[in-house]
Amino acid sequence: IEGGGTIRTADCLEDLLSTTNLLILACPITSENNHLMNKHRIQMLPRGALLVNVGRGPLVEYDAIREAIESGHIAGFASDVGVGHVSKPSEPWDPHDALTQHPHTIFTPHAGGICELVMRNMTQIAVDSIERVVTGKPPLNW
């Protein structure tokens, strides 16, 4: 964050939103957090805030983020996982959709963390798991 910033935690998301200029979602989807960032919560963010979703698409409600981007309330939205749309799945996201075409949005195909180190580690985990199965042990990630 330009000029420095603060990383904060709270027991309640709403306690943080009004002073959050950059919100990064990195959580799994559950029945409790589907559309976690809905119209109400997005409007609680300060005008000009940035929202990034690297968790799961349905964490962000499609219509809510589209309206916030179009109105300028949210300055930018980046997603590595799509968006929770009512009538179509969030993953894979539609590259022709109005939200993905907006100049203040960035979408990547759930590969934003892929780099040489990650690929090397994933390969090693796969090899180790195969070796374990061949020797009668359960794979590392079951």
Short mmCIF file of C-alpha atoms in Angstrom, two decimals:
data_model
loop_
_atom_site.label_atom_id
_atom_site.label_comp_id
_atom_site.label_asym_id
_atom_site.label_seq_id
_atom_site.Cartn_x
_atom_site.Cartn_y
_atom_site.Cartn_z
CA ILE A 1 0.00 0.00 0.00
CA GLU A 2 1.43 3.34 -1.00
CA GLY A 3 2.77 5.18 2.01
CA GLY A 4 2.70 2.08 4.19
CA GLY A 5 -0.21 0.16 5.56
CA THR A 6 -1.44 -2.06 8.31
CA ILE A 7 -2.41 -5.70 8.38
CA ARG A 8 -5.23 -6.20 10.86
CA THR A 9 -7.36 -9.05 12.16
CA ALA A 10 -10.76 -8.98 13.82
CA ASP A 11 -13.41 -11.33 15.10
CA CYS A 12 -15.97 -9.80 12.74
CA LEU A 13 -15.34 -8.89 9.10
CA GLU A 14 -17.67 -5.90 9.29
CA ASP A 15 -15.42 -4.35 11.95
CA LEU A 16 -12.63 -4.02 9.36
CA LEU A 17 -14.36 -3.13 6.12
CA SER A 18 -14.87 0.61 6.54
CA THR A 19 -11.13 1.17 6.88
CA THR A 20 -9.87 -1.48 4.45
CA ASN A 21 -8.35 -0.15 1.24
CA LEU A 22 -7.16 -3.55 0.01
CA LEU A 23 -9.11 -6.70 0.85
CA ILE A 24 -7.68 -10.06 -0.18
CA LEU A 25 -9.92 -13.12 0.12
CA ALA A 26 -7.98 -16.37 0.47
CA CYS A 27 -10.41 -18.80 2.04
CA PRO A 28 -12.30 -21.92 0.99
CA ILE A 29 -15.99 -21.76 0.15
CA THR A 30 -18.40 -22.97 2.82
CA SER A 31 -22.13 -22.65 3.36
CA GLU A 32 -21.38 -19.83 5.83
CA ASN A 33 -19.28 -17.69 3.48
CA ASN A 34 -20.98 -18.14 0.10
CA HIS A 35 -21.26 -14.56 -1.24
CA LEU A 36 -19.23 -13.34 1.72
CA MET A 37 -18.67 -10.14 -0.23
CA ASN A 38 -22.24 -9.21 -1.08
CA LYS A 39 -23.65 -5.79 -1.91
CA HIS A 40 -23.92 -4.78 1.75
CA ARG A 41 -20.32 -5.67 2.62
CA ILE A 42 -18.84 -4.28 -0.59
CA GLN A 43 -20.58 -0.96 0.09
CA MET A 44 -18.95 -0.94 3.55
CA LEU A 45 -15.51 -0.72 1.91
CA PRO A 46 -14.19 2.82 1.38
CA ARG A 47 -14.75 4.32 -2.06
CA GLY A 48 -11.74 3.44 -4.20
CA ALA A 49 -10.89 0.22 -2.35
CA LEU A 50 -9.39 -2.78 -4.14
CA LEU A 51 -10.77 -6.31 -3.83
CA VAL A 52 -8.77 -9.44 -4.66
CA ASN A 53 -10.17 -12.98 -4.57
CA VAL A 54 -7.75 -15.90 -4.66
CA GLY A 55 -10.00 -18.24 -2.67
CA ARG A 56 -13.13 -19.41 -4.50
CA GLY A 57 -15.38 -17.61 -6.98
CA PRO A 58 -18.61 -17.71 -4.96
CA LEU A 59 -17.01 -15.73 -2.12
CA VAL A 60 -17.86 -12.62 -4.18
CA GLU A 61 -21.41 -12.02 -5.38
CA TYR A 62 -21.40 -11.32 -9.12
CA ASP A 63 -24.01 -8.54 -9.30
CA ALA A 64 -22.58 -6.81 -6.23
CA ILE A 65 -19.03 -6.57 -7.56
CA ARG A 66 -20.19 -5.69 -11.07
CA GLU A 67 -22.29 -2.79 -9.74
CA ALA A 68 -19.48 -1.62 -7.45
CA ILE A 69 -16.94 -1.64 -10.30
CA GLU A 70 -19.31 0.10 -12.74
CA SER A 71 -20.20 2.80 -10.20
CA GLY A 72 -16.57 3.39 -9.29
CA HIS A 73 -17.11 2.49 -5.63
CA ILE A 74 -14.51 -0.25 -6.05
CA ALA A 75 -11.44 0.98 -7.95
CA GLY A 76 -10.33 -2.48 -8.99
CA PHE A 77 -11.16 -6.15 -8.72
CA ALA A 78 -8.79 -9.05 -9.35
CA SER A 79 -9.79 -12.69 -9.26
CA ASP A 80 -7.87 -15.89 -9.78
CA VAL A 81 -11.07 -17.91 -9.46
CA GLY A 82 -14.04 -16.28 -11.20
CA VAL A 83 -17.07 -14.77 -9.48
CA GLY A 84 -20.19 -16.18 -7.84
CA HIS A 85 -22.73 -15.73 -10.67
CA VAL A 86 -26.36 -16.77 -10.12
CA SER A 87 -26.91 -18.49 -13.48
CA LYS A 88 -23.49 -19.89 -14.40
CA PRO A 89 -20.56 -21.48 -12.60
CA SER A 90 -17.74 -19.22 -11.45
CA GLU A 91 -14.99 -21.52 -12.59
CA PRO A 92 -14.03 -21.38 -15.33
CA TRP A 93 -14.98 -17.72 -15.66
CA ASP A 94 -16.38 -16.39 -18.91
CA PRO A 95 -13.76 -14.27 -20.71
CA HIS A 96 -16.54 -12.56 -22.70
CA ASP A 97 -18.58 -11.53 -19.66
CA ALA A 98 -19.07 -7.78 -19.06
CA LEU A 99 -17.28 -7.95 -15.70
CA THR A 100 -14.22 -9.71 -17.10
CA GLN A 101 -14.10 -7.17 -19.94
CA HIS A 102 -14.20 -4.16 -17.59
CA PRO A 103 -10.91 -2.18 -17.65
CA HIS A 104 -10.67 -2.21 -13.84
CA THR A 105 -10.79 -5.99 -13.47
CA ILE A 106 -8.11 -8.64 -13.83
CA PHE A 107 -8.91 -12.35 -14.10
CA THR A 108 -6.41 -15.20 -14.17
CA PRO A 109 -7.31 -18.88 -14.71
CA HIS A 110 -6.74 -20.06 -11.12
CA ALA A 111 -3.05 -20.11 -11.88
CA GLY A 112 -1.91 -16.86 -10.30
CA GLY A 113 0.43 -18.72 -7.93
CA ILE A 114 2.04 -20.92 -10.55
CA CYS A 115 5.76 -20.41 -10.82
CA GLU A 116 8.85 -22.59 -11.19
CA LEU A 117 9.14 -23.25 -7.44
CA VAL A 118 5.47 -24.23 -7.11
CA MET A 119 5.67 -26.52 -10.15
CA ARG A 120 8.80 -28.18 -8.74
CA ASN A 121 7.11 -28.72 -5.37
CA MET A 122 3.91 -30.07 -6.95
CA THR A 123 5.95 -32.49 -9.06
CA GLN A 124 7.89 -33.71 -6.04
CA ILE A 125 4.67 -34.24 -4.04
CA ALA A 126 3.22 -36.26 -6.94
CA VAL A 127 6.37 -38.41 -7.24
CA ASP A 128 6.51 -38.96 -3.47
CA SER A 129 2.83 -39.93 -3.42
CA ILE A 130 3.25 -42.40 -6.29
CA GLU A 131 6.23 -43.99 -4.53
CA ARG A 132 4.16 -44.30 -1.34
CA VAL A 133 1.23 -45.95 -3.14
CA VAL A 134 3.53 -48.39 -4.93
CA THR A 135 4.98 -49.44 -1.55
CA GLY A 136 1.52 -49.88 -0.01
CA LYS A 137 1.35 -46.60 1.90
CA PRO A 138 -1.33 -43.91 1.48
CA PRO A 139 -0.46 -40.90 -0.70
CA LEU A 140 0.70 -37.73 1.04
CA ASN A 141 -2.42 -35.76 0.11
CA TRP A 142 -5.38 -38.05 0.52
#
